[in-house]
mmCIF file of C-alpha atoms in Angstrom:
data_model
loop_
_atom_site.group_PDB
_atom_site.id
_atom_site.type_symbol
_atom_site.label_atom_id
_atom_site.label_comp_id
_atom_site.label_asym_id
_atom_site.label_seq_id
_atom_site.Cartn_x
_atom_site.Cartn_y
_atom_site.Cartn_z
ATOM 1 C CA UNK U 1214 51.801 -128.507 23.446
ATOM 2 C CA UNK U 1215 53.256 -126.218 21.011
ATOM 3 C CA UNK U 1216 57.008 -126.577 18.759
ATOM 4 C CA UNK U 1217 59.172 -124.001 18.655
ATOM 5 C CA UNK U 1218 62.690 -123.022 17.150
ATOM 6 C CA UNK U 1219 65.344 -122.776 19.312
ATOM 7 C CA UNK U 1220 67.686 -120.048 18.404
ATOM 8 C CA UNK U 1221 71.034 -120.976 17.116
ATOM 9 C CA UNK U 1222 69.320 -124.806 17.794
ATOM 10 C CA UNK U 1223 68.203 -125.616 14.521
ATOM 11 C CA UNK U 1224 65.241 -127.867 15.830
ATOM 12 C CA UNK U 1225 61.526 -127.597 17.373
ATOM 13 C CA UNK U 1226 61.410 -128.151 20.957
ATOM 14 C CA UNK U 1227 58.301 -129.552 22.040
ATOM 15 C CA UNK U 1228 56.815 -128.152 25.511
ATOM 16 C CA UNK U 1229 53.867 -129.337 27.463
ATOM 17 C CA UNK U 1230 51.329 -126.945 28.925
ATOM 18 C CA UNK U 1231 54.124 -124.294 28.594
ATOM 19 C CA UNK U 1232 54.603 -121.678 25.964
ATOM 20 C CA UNK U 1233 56.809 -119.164 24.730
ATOM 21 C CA UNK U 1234 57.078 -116.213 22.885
ATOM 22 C CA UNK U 1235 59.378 -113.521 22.440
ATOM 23 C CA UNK U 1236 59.296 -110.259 20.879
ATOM 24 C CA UNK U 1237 60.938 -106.746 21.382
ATOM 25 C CA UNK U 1238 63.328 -108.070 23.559
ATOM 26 C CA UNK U 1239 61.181 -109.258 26.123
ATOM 27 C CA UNK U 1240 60.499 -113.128 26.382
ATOM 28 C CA UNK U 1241 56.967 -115.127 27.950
ATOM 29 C CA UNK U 1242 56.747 -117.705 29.235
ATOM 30 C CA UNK U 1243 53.353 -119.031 29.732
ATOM 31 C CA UNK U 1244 52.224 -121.696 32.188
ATOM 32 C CA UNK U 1245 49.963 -123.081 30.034
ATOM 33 C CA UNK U 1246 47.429 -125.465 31.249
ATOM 34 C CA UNK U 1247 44.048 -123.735 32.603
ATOM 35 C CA UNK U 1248 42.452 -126.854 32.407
ATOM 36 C CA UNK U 1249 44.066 -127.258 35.935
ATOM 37 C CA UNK U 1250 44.199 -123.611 36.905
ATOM 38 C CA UNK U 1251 48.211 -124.905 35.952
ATOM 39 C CA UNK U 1252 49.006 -127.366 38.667
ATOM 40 C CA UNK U 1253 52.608 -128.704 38.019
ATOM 41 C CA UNK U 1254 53.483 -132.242 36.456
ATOM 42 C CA UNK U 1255 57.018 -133.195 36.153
ATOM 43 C CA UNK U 1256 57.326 -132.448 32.530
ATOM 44 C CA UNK U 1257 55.677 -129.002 32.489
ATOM 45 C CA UNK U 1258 58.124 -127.818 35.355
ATOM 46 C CA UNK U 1259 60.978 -129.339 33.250
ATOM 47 C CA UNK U 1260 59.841 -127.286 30.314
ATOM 48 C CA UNK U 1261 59.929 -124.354 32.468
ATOM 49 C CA UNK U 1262 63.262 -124.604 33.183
ATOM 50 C CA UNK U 1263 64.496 -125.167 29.489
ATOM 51 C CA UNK U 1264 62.548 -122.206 28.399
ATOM 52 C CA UNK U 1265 64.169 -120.348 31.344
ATOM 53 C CA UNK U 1266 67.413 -121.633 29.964
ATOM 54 C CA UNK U 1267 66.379 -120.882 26.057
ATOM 55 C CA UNK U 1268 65.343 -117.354 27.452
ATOM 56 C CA UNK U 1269 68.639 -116.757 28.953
ATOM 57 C CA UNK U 1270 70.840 -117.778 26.023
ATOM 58 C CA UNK U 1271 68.851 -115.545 23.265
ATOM 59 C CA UNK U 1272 71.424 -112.438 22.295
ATOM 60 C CA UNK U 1273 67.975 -110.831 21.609
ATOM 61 C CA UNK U 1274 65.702 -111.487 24.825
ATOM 62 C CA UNK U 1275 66.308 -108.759 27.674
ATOM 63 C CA UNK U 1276 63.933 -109.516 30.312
ATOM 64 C CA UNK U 1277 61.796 -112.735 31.073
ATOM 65 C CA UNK U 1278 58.173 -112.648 32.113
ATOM 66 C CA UNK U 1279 56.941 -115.507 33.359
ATOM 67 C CA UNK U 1280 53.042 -116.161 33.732
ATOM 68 C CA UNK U 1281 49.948 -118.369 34.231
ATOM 69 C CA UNK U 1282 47.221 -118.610 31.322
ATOM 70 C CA UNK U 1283 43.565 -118.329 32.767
ATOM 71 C CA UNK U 1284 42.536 -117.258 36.379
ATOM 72 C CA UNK U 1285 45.472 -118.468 38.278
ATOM 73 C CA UNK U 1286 49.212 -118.389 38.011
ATOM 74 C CA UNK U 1287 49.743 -121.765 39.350
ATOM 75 C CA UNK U 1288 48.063 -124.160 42.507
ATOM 76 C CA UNK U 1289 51.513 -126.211 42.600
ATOM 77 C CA UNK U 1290 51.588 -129.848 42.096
ATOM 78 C CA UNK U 1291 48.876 -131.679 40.191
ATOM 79 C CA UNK U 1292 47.305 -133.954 42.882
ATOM 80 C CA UNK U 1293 45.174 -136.680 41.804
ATOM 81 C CA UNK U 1294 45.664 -139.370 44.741
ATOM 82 C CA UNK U 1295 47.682 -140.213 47.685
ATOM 83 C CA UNK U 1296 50.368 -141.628 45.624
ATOM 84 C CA UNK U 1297 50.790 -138.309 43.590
ATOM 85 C CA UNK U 1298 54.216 -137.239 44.737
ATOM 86 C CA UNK U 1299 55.856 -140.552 45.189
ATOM 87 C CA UNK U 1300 54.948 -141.081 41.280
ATOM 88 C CA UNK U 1301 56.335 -137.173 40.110
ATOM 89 C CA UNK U 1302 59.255 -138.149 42.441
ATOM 90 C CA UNK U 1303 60.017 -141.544 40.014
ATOM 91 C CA UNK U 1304 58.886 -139.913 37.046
ATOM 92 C CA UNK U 1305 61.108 -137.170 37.922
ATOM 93 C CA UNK U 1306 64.600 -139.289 36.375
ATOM 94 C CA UNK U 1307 66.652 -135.966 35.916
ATOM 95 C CA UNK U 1308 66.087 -134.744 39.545
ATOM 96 C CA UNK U 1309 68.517 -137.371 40.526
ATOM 97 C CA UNK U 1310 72.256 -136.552 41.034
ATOM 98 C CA UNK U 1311 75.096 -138.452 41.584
ATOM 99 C CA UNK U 1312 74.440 -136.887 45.130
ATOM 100 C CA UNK U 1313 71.039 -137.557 45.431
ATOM 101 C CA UNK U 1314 67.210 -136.150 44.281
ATOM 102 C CA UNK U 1315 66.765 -132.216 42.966
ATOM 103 C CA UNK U 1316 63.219 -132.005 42.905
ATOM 104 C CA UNK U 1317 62.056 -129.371 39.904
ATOM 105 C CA UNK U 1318 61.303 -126.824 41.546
ATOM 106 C CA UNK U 1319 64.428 -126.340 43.424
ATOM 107 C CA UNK U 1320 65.958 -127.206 39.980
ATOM 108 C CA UNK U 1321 63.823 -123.814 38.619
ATOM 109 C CA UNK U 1322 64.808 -121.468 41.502
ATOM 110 C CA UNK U 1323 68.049 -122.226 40.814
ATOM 111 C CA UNK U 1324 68.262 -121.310 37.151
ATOM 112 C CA UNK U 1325 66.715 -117.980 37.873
ATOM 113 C CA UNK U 1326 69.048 -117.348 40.279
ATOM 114 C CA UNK U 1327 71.955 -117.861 38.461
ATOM 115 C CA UNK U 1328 69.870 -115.671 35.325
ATOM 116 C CA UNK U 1329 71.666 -112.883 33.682
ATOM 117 C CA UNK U 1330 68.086 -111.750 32.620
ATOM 118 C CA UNK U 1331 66.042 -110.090 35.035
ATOM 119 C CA UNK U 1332 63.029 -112.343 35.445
ATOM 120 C CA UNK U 1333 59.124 -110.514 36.411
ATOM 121 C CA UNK U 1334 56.884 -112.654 37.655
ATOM 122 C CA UNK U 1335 53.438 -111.366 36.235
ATOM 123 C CA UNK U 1336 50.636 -113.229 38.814
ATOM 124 C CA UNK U 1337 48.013 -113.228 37.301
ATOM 125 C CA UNK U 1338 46.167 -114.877 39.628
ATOM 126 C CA UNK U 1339 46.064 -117.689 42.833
ATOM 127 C CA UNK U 1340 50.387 -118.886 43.571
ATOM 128 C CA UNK U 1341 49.958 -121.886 45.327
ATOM 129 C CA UNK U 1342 52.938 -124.341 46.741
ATOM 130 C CA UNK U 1343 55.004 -124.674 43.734
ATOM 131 C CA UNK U 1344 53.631 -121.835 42.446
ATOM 132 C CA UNK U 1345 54.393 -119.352 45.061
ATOM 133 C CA UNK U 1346 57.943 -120.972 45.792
ATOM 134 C CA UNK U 1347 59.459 -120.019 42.629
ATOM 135 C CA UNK U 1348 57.939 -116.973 41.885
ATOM 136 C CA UNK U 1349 59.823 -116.124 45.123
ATOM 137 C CA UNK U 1350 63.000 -117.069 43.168
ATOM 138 C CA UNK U 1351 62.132 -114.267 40.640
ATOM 139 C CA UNK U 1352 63.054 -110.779 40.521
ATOM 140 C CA UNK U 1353 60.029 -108.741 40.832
ATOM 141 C CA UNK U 1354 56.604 -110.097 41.520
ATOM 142 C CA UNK U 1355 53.643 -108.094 39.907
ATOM 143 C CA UNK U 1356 49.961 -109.354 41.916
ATOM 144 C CA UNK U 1357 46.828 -109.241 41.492
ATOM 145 C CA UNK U 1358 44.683 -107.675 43.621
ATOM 146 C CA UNK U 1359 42.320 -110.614 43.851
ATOM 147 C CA UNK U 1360 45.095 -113.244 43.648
ATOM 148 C CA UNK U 1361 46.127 -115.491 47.138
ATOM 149 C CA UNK U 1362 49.287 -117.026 48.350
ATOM 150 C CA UNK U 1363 50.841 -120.150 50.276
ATOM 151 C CA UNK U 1364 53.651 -122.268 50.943
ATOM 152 C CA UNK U 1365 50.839 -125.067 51.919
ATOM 153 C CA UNK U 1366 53.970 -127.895 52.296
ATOM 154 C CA UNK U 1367 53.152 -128.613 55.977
ATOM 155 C CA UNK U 1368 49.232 -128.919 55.214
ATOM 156 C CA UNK U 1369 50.108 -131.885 52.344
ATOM 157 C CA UNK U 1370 52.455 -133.373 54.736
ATOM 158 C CA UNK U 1371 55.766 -132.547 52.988
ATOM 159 C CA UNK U 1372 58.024 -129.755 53.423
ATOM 160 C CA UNK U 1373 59.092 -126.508 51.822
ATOM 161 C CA UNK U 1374 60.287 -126.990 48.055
ATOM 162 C CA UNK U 1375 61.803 -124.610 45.667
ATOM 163 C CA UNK U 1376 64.501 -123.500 47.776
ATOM 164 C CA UNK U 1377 62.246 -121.443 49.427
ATOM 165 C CA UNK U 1378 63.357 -121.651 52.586
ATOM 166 C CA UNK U 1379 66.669 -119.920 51.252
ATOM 167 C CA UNK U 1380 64.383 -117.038 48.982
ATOM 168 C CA UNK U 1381 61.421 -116.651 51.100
ATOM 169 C CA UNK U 1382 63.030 -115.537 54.839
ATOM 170 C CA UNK U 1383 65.664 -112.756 52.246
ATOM 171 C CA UNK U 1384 62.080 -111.529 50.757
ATOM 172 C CA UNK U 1385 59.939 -111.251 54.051
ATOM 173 C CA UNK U 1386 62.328 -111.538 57.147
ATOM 174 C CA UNK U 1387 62.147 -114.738 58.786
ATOM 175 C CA UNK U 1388 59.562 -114.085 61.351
ATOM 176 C CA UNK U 1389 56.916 -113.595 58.302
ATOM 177 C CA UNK U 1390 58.428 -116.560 56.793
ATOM 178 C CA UNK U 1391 58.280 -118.882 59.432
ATOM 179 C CA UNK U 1392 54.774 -117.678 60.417
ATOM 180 C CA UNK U 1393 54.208 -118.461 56.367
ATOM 181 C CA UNK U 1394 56.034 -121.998 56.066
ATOM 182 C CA UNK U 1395 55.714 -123.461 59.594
ATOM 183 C CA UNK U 1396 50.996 -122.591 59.124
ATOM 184 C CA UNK U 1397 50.814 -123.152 55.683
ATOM 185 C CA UNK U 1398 47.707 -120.911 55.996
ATOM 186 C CA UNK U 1399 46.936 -118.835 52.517
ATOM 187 C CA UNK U 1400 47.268 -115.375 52.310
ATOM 188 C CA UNK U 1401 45.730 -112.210 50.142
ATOM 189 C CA UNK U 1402 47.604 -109.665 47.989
ATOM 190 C CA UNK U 1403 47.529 -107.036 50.507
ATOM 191 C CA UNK U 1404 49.364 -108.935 52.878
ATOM 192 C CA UNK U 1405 51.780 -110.519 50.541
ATOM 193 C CA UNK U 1406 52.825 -106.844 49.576
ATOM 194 C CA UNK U 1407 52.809 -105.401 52.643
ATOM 195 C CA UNK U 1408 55.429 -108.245 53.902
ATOM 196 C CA UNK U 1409 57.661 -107.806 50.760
ATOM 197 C CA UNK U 1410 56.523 -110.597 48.527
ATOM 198 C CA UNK U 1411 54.478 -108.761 46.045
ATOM 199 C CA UNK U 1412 56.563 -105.718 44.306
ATOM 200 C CA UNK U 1413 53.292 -104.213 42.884
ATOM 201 C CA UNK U 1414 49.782 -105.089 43.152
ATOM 202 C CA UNK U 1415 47.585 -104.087 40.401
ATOM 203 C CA UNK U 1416 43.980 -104.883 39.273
ATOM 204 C CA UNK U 1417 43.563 -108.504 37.734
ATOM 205 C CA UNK U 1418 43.321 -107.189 33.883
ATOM 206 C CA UNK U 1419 46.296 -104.735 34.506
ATOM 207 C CA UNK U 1420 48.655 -107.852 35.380
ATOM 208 C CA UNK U 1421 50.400 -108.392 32.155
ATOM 209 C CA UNK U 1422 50.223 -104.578 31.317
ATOM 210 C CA UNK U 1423 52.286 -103.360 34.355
ATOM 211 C CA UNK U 1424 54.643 -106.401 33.816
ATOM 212 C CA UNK U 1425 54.937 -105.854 30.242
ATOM 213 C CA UNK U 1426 55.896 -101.756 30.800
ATOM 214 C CA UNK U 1427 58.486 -102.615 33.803
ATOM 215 C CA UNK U 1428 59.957 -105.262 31.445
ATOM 216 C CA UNK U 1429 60.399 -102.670 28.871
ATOM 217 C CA UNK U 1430 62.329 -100.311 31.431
ATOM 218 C CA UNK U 1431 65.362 -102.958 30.549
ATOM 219 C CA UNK U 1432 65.052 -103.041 26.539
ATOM 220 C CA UNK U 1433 65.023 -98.936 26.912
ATOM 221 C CA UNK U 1434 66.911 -98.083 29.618
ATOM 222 C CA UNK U 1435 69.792 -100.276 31.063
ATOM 223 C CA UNK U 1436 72.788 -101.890 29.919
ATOM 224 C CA UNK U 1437 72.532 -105.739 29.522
ATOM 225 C CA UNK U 1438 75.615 -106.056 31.108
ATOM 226 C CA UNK U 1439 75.362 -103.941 34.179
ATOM 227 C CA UNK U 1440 71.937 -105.614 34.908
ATOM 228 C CA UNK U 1441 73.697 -108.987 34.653
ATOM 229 C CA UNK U 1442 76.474 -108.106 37.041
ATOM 230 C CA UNK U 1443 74.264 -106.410 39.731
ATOM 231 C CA UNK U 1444 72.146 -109.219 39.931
ATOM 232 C CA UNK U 1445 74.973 -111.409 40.781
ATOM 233 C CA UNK U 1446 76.450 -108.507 43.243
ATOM 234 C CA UNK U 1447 73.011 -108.908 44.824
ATOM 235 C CA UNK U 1448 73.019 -112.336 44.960
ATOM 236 C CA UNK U 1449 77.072 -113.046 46.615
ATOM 237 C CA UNK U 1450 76.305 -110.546 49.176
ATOM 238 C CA UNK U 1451 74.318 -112.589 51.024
ATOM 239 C CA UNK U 1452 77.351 -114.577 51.981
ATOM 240 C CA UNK U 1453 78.975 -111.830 53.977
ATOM 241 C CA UNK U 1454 78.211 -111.161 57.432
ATOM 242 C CA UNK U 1455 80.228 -107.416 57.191
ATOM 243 C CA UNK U 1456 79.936 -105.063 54.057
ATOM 244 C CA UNK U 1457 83.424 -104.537 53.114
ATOM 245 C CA UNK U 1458 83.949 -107.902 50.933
ATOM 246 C CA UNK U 1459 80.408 -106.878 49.142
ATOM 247 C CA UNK U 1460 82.091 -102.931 48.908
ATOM 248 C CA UNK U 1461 85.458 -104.786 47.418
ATOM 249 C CA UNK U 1462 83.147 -107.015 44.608
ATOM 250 C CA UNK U 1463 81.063 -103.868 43.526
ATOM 251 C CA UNK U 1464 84.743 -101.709 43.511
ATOM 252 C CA UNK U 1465 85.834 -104.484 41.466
ATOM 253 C CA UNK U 1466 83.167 -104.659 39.337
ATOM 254 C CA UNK U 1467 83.010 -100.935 38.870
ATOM 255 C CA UNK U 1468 86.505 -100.619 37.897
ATOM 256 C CA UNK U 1469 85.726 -102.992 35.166
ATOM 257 C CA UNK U 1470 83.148 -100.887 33.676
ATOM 258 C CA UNK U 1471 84.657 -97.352 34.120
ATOM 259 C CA UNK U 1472 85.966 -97.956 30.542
ATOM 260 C CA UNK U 1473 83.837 -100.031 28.503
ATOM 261 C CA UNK U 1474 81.459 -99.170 25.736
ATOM 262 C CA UNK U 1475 78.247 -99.646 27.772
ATOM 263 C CA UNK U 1476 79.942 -96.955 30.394
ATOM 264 C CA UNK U 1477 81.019 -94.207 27.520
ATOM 265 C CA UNK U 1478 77.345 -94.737 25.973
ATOM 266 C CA UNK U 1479 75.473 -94.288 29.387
ATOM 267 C CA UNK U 1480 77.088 -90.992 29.962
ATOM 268 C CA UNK U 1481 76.966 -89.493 26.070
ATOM 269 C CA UNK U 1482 73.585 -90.210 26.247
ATOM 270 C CA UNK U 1483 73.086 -88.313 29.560
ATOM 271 C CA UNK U 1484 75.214 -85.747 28.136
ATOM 272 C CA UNK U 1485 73.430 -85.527 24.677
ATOM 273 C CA UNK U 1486 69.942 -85.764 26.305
ATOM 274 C CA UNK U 1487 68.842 -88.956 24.098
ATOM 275 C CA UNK U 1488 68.024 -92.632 24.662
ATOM 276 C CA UNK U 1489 71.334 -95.194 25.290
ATOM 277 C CA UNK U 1490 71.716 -97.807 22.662
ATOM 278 C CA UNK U 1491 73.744 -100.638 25.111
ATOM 279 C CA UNK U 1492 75.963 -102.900 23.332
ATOM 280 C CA UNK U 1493 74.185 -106.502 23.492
ATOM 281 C CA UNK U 1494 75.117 -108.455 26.854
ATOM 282 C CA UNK U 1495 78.515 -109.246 27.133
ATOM 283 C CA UNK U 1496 78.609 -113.507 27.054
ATOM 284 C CA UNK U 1497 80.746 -113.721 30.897
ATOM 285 C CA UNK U 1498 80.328 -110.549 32.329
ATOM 286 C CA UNK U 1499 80.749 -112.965 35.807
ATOM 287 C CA UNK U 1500 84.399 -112.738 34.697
ATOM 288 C CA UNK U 1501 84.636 -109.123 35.532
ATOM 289 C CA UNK U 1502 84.805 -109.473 39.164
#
């Protein structure tokens, strides 16, 4: 457990087996409890979402990594006895709604989703359950080579969690997915790229490296804003079943940026053959379209 100021908070948040730093723009967040190659209990996973949340409300942070300390990334819940998840579930007070339970995990994916900050997943090693389902609800995945995979829900006697029933079949196609969900059966690296899941896979001490450099492609070379807003394009046009609403948000969008500062810097910049310096993320750019 570690404190840490909260910008524009004033006060130490306390998180448990999670930490975070952030420097150069770029913001970690570590799943922090090797002891238990960083099985999930209730309060870490809630700590993951507030530094998700404190990630995404720094001016300064431009990209999120997210990332296991030790061997493994994460081998999902913490299971100790039969009774495991019936106890997380009662533990679990803000996972209940006025319309019933969120478990955490769903709670996580859907903070990332709804991220203006593009959010790497840097797997370092084994994604397990809970660990695999929202790393599906990030960005880009970075693997390692010697690292395995599986949505093991059906094996415990549960069912799929962190909305990945909605993430994994828009990641793999849902043959792969339902062959992945309905076995539960574990998976390498090679096959978790070759389906879509893994972005890149690297060797297991060039993880954080290649994570770290593609994170830095935002601080150097996009605008804050125009990241922001084609992550949510990506996101809405799922919900069309024809292209032309998707065409009319991005023509919507784009006429919103023909003109702005981020737009008249991107092309000087071309035309002057230098780096862009991006004005700092506008606060709604979900207002522009």
């Amino acid at each position: 457990m570690r404190g840490d100021a909260v910008p524009g908070e004033g006060f130490a948040h306390d998180y448990e087996d999670v930490s975070y730093e952030a420097s150069d723009g770029i913001a970690v967040v570590t799943l922090d409890a090797p002891q238990r190659r960083n099985a999930f209990r209730v309060r870490m996973l809630v700590d993951v979402l507030r530094a998700l949340d404190r990630a995404d409300r720094d001016p300064e942070v431009r990209a999120v990594i997210v990332t296991g300390a030790g061997e493994a990334f994460s081998l999902g819940a913490a299971l100790d006895g039969p009774e495991t998840l019936s106890k997380a579930l009662a533990e679990d007070v803000d996972g209940h709604t006025p319309t019933g339970y969120r478990e955490p995990a769903g709670r996580i994916s859907e903070r990332l989703f709804a991220m203006q900050k593009p959010v790497i997943a840097a797997l370092n090693g084994h994604a397990i359950g809970g660990g695999a389902t929202i790393a599906a609800a990030m960005d880009i995945r970075v693997g390692s080579e010697k690292a395995r995979f599986g949505f093991v829900f059906n094996r415990r006697g549960v069912v799929p969690e962190g909305a990945s029933s909605w993430f994994l079949p828009r990641l793999v196609g849902i043959g792969r997915a339902t062959d992945w969900i309905l076995t539960g059966r574990v998976f390498d690296a090679a096959e978790a790229y070759e389906a879509g899941y893994l972005t890149r896979v690297v060797p297991a001490d060039q993880v954080m490296t290649v994570a770290m450099e593609y994170a830095q492609q935002f601080v150097r070379d996009t605008s804050p804003t125009s990241v922001a807003l084609s992550k949510r394009l990506l996101a809405s046009a799922w919900q069309y079943s024809h292209p032309g609403p998707a065409a009319a948000d991005e023509s919507r969008a784009y006429a919103g940026r023909v003109d702005s500062a981020d737009a008249r810097e991107g092309i000087m910049s071309f035309l002057e053959h230098r780096p862009a310096v991006f004005p700092p993320l506008d606060p709604s750019p979900a207002q522009k379209f």
